[in-house]
PDB file of C-alpha atoms in Angstrom:
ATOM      1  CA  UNK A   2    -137.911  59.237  27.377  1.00 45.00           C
ATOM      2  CA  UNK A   3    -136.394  61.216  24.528  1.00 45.00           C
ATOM      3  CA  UNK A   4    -132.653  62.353  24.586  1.00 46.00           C
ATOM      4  CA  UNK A   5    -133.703  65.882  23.375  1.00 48.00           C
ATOM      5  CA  UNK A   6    -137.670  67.359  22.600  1.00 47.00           C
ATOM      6  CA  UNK A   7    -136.983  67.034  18.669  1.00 58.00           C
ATOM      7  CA  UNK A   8    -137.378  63.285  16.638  1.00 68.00           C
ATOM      8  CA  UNK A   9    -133.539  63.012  15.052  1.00 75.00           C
ATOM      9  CA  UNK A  10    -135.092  62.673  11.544  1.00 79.00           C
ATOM     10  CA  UNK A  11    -133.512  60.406   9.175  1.00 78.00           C
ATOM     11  CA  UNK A  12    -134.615  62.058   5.532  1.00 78.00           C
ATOM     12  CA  UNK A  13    -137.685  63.581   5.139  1.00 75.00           C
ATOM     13  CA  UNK A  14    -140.800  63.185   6.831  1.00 78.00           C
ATOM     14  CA  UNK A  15    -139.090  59.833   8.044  1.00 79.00           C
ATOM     15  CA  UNK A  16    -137.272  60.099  11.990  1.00 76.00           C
ATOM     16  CA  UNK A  17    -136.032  57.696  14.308  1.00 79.00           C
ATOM     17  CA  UNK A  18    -139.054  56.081  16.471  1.00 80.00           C
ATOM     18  CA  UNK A  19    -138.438  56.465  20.286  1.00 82.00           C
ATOM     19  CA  UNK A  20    -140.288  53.293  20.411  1.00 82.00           C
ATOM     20  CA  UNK A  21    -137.785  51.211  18.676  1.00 83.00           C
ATOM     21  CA  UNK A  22    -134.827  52.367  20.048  1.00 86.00           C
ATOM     22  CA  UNK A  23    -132.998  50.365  22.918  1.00 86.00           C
ATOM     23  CA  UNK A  24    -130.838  52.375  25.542  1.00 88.00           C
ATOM     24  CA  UNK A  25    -128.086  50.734  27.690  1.00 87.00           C
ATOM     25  CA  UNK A  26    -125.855  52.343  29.595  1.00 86.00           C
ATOM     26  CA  UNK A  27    -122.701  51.241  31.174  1.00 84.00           C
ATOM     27  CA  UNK A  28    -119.282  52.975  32.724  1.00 80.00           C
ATOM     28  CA  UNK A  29    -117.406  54.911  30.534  1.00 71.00           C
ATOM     29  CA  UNK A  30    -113.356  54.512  29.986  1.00 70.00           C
ATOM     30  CA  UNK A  31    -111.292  57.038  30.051  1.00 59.00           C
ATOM     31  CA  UNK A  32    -110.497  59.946  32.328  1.00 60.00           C
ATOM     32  CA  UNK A  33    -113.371  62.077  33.890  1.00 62.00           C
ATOM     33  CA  UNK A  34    -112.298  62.038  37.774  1.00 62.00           C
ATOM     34  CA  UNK A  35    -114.588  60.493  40.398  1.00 63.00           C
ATOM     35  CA  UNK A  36    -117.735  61.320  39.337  1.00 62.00           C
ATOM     36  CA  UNK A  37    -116.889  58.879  35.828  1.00 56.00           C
ATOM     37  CA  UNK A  38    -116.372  55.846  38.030  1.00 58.00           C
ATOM     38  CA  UNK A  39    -119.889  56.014  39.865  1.00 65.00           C
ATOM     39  CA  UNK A  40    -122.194  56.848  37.005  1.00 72.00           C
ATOM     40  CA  UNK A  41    -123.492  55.275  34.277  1.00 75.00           C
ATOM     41  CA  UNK A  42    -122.354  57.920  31.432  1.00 79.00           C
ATOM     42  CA  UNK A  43    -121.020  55.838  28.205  1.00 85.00           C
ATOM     43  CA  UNK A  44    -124.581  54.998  26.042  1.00 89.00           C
ATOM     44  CA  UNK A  45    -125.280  52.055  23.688  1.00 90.00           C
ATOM     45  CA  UNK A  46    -128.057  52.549  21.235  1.00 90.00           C
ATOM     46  CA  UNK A  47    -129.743  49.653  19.290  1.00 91.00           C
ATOM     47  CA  UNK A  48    -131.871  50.170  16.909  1.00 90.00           C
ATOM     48  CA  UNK A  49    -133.429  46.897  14.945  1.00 88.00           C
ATOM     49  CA  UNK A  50    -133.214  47.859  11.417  1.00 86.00           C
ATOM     50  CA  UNK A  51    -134.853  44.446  10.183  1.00 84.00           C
ATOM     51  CA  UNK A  52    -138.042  44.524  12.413  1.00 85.00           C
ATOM     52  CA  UNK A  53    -138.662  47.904  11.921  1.00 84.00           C
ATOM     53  CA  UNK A  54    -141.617  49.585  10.339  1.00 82.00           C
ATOM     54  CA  UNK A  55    -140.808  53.343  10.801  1.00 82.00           C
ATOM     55  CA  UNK A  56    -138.704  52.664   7.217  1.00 83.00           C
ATOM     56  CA  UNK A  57    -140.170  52.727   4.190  1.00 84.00           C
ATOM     57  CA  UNK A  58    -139.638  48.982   3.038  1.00 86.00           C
ATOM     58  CA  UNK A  59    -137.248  50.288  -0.404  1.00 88.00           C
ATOM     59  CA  UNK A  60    -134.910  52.046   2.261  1.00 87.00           C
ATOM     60  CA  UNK A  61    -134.766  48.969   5.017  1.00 87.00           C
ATOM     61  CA  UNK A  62    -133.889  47.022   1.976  1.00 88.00           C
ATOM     62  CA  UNK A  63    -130.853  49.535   0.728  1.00 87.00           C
ATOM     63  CA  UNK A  64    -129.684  49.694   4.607  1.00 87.00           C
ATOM     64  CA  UNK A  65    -129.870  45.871   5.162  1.00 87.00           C
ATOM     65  CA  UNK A  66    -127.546  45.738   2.265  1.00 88.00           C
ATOM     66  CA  UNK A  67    -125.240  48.589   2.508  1.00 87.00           C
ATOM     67  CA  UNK A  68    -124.593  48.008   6.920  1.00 87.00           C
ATOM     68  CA  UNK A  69    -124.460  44.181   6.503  1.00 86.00           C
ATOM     69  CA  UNK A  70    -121.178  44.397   8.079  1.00 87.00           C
ATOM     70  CA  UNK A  71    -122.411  45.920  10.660  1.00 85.00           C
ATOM     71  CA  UNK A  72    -125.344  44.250  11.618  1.00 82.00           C
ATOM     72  CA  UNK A  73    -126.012  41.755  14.268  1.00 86.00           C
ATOM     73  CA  UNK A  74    -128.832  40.261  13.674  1.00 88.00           C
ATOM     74  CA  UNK A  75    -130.770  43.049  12.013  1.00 85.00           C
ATOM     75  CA  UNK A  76    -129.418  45.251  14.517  1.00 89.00           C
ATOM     76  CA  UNK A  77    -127.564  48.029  14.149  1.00 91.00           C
ATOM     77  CA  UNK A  78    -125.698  49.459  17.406  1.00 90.00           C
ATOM     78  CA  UNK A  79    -123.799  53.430  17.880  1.00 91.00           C
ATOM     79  CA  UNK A  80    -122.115  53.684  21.356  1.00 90.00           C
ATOM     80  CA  UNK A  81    -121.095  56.988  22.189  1.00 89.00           C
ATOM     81  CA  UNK A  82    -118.448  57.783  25.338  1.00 86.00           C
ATOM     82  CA  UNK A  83    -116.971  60.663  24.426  1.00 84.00           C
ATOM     83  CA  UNK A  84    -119.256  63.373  26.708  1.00 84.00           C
ATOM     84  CA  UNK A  85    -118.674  63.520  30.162  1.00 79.00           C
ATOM     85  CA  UNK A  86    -122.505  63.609  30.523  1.00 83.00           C
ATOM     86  CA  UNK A  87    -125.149  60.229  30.076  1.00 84.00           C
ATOM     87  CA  UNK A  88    -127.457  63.242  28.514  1.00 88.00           C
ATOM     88  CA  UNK A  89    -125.024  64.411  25.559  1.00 90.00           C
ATOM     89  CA  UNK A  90    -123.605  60.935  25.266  1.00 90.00           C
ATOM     90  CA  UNK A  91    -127.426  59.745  24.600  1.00 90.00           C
ATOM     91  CA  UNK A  92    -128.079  62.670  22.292  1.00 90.00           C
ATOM     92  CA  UNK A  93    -124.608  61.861  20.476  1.00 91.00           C
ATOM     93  CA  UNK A  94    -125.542  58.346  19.757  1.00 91.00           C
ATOM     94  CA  UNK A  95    -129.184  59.609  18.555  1.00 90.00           C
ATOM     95  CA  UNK A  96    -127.139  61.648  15.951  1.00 90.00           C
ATOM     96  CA  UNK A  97    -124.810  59.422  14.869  1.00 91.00           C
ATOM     97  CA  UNK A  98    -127.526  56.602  14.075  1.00 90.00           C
ATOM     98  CA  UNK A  99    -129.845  59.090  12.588  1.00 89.00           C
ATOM     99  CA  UNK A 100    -126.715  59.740   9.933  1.00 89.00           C
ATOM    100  CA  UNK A 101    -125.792  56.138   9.841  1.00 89.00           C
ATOM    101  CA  UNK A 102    -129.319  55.243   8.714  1.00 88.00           C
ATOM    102  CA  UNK A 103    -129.428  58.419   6.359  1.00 88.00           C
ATOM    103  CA  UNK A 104    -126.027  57.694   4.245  1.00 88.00           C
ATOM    104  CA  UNK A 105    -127.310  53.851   4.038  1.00 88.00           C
ATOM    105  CA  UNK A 106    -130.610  54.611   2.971  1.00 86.00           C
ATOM    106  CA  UNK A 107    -129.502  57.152   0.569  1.00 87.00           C
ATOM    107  CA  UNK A 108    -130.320  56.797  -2.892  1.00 88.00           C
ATOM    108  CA  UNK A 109    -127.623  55.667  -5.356  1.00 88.00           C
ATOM    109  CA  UNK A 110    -125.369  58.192  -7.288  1.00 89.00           C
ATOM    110  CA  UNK A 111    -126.566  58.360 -10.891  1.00 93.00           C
ATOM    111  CA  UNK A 112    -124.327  56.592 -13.177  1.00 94.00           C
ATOM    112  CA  UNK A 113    -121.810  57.910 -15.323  1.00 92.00           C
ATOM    113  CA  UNK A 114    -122.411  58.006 -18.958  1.00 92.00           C
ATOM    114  CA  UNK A 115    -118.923  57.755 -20.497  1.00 91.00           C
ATOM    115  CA  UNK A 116    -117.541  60.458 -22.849  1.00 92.00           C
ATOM    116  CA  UNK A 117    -115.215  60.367 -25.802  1.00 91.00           C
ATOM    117  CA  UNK A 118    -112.101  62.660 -25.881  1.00 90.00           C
ATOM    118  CA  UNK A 119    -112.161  64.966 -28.415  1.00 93.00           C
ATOM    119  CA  UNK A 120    -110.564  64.775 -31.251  1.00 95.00           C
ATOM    120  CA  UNK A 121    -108.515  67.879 -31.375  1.00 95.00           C
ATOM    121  CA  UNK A 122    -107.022  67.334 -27.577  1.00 95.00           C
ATOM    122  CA  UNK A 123    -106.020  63.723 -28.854  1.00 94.00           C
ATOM    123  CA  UNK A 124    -104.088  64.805 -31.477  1.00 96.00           C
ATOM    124  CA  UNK A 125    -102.734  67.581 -29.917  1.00 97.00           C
ATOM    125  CA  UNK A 126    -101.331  65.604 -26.923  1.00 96.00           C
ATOM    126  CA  UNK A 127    -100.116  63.601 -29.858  1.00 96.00           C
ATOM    127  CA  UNK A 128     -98.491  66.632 -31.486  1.00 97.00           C
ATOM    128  CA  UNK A 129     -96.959  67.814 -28.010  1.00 97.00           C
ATOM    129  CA  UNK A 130     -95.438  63.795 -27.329  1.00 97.00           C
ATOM    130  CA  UNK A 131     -93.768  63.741 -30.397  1.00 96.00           C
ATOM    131  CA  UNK A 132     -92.308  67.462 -30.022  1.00 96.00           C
ATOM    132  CA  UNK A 133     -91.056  66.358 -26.407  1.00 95.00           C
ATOM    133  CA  UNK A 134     -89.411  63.589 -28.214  1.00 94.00           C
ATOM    134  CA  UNK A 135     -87.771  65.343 -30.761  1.00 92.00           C
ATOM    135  CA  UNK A 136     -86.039  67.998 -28.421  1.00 92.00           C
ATOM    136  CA  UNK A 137     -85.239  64.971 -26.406  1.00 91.00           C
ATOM    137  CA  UNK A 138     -83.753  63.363 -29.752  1.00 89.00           C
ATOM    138  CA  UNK A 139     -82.286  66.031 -30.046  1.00 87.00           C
ATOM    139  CA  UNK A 140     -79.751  66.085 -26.946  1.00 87.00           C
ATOM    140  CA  UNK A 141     -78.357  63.064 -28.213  1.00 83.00           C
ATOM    141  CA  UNK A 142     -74.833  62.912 -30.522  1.00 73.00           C
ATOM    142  CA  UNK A 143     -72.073  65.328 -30.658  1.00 70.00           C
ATOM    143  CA  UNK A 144     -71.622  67.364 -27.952  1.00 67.00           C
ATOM    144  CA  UNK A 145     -73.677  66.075 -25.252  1.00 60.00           C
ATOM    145  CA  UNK A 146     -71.514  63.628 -23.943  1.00 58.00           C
TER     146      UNK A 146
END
């Protein structure tokens, strides 16, 4: 039972296998009336990120690493409580785990290839320091006091 008719895709061709997803619900905190207190609305989604063969094995890899913290396990968990509704809270946790696992299985940034300063804006930075010093230089002595 899907939380909404399209697969929350992760990158790609690559989405989030209904399959391998584990739902719990509980009672949500908070205010919400009556209605709040009787029904199961806040969501807990679980999704085991070691076991899982919907990744492709380089990305499980980069996620294992990068959500270590968060892990339990191998399993990654997104609760969501802020919808009034078990329906948006389920579709908000969907989301949020279908970014968690994008950003961690994102490639890394290319590294930055250092630069030198130019010559001419070194020496005049130079040229402008020693300027600033003279008028400074400058204030001392007769007068000034």
């Amino acid at each position: 039972m899907s939380p909404s008719s399209a697969p929350h895709v992760i990158r790609g061709s690559v989405s989030l296998p209904e399959a391998e997803l584990i739902w719990r619900f509980s009672r949500s905190s908070g205010p919400g009336g009556q209605h709040v207190n009787t029904t199961d609305t806040q969501v807990e989604l679980r999704f085991d990120l070691a076991r899982t063969e919907a990744l492709p094995e380089v990305w499980k890899r980069r996620a294992l690493e990068r959500l270590a913290g968060r892990l339990t396990d191998g399993v990654v968990t997104v609760r969501a409580s802020e919808h009034r509704s078990q329906w948006r809270n389920r579709e908000a946790a969907a989301v949020r785990l279908a970014a968690l696992l994008a950003e961690a299985t994102a490639p890394p940034p290319k590294p930055r290839r250092p630069t030198r300063i130019p010559r001419g804006i070194n020496e005049r930075r130079l040229r402008e320091k020693k300027q600033r010093a003279q008028t400074k230089r400058g204030r001392t002595g007769k007068g000034w006091d």
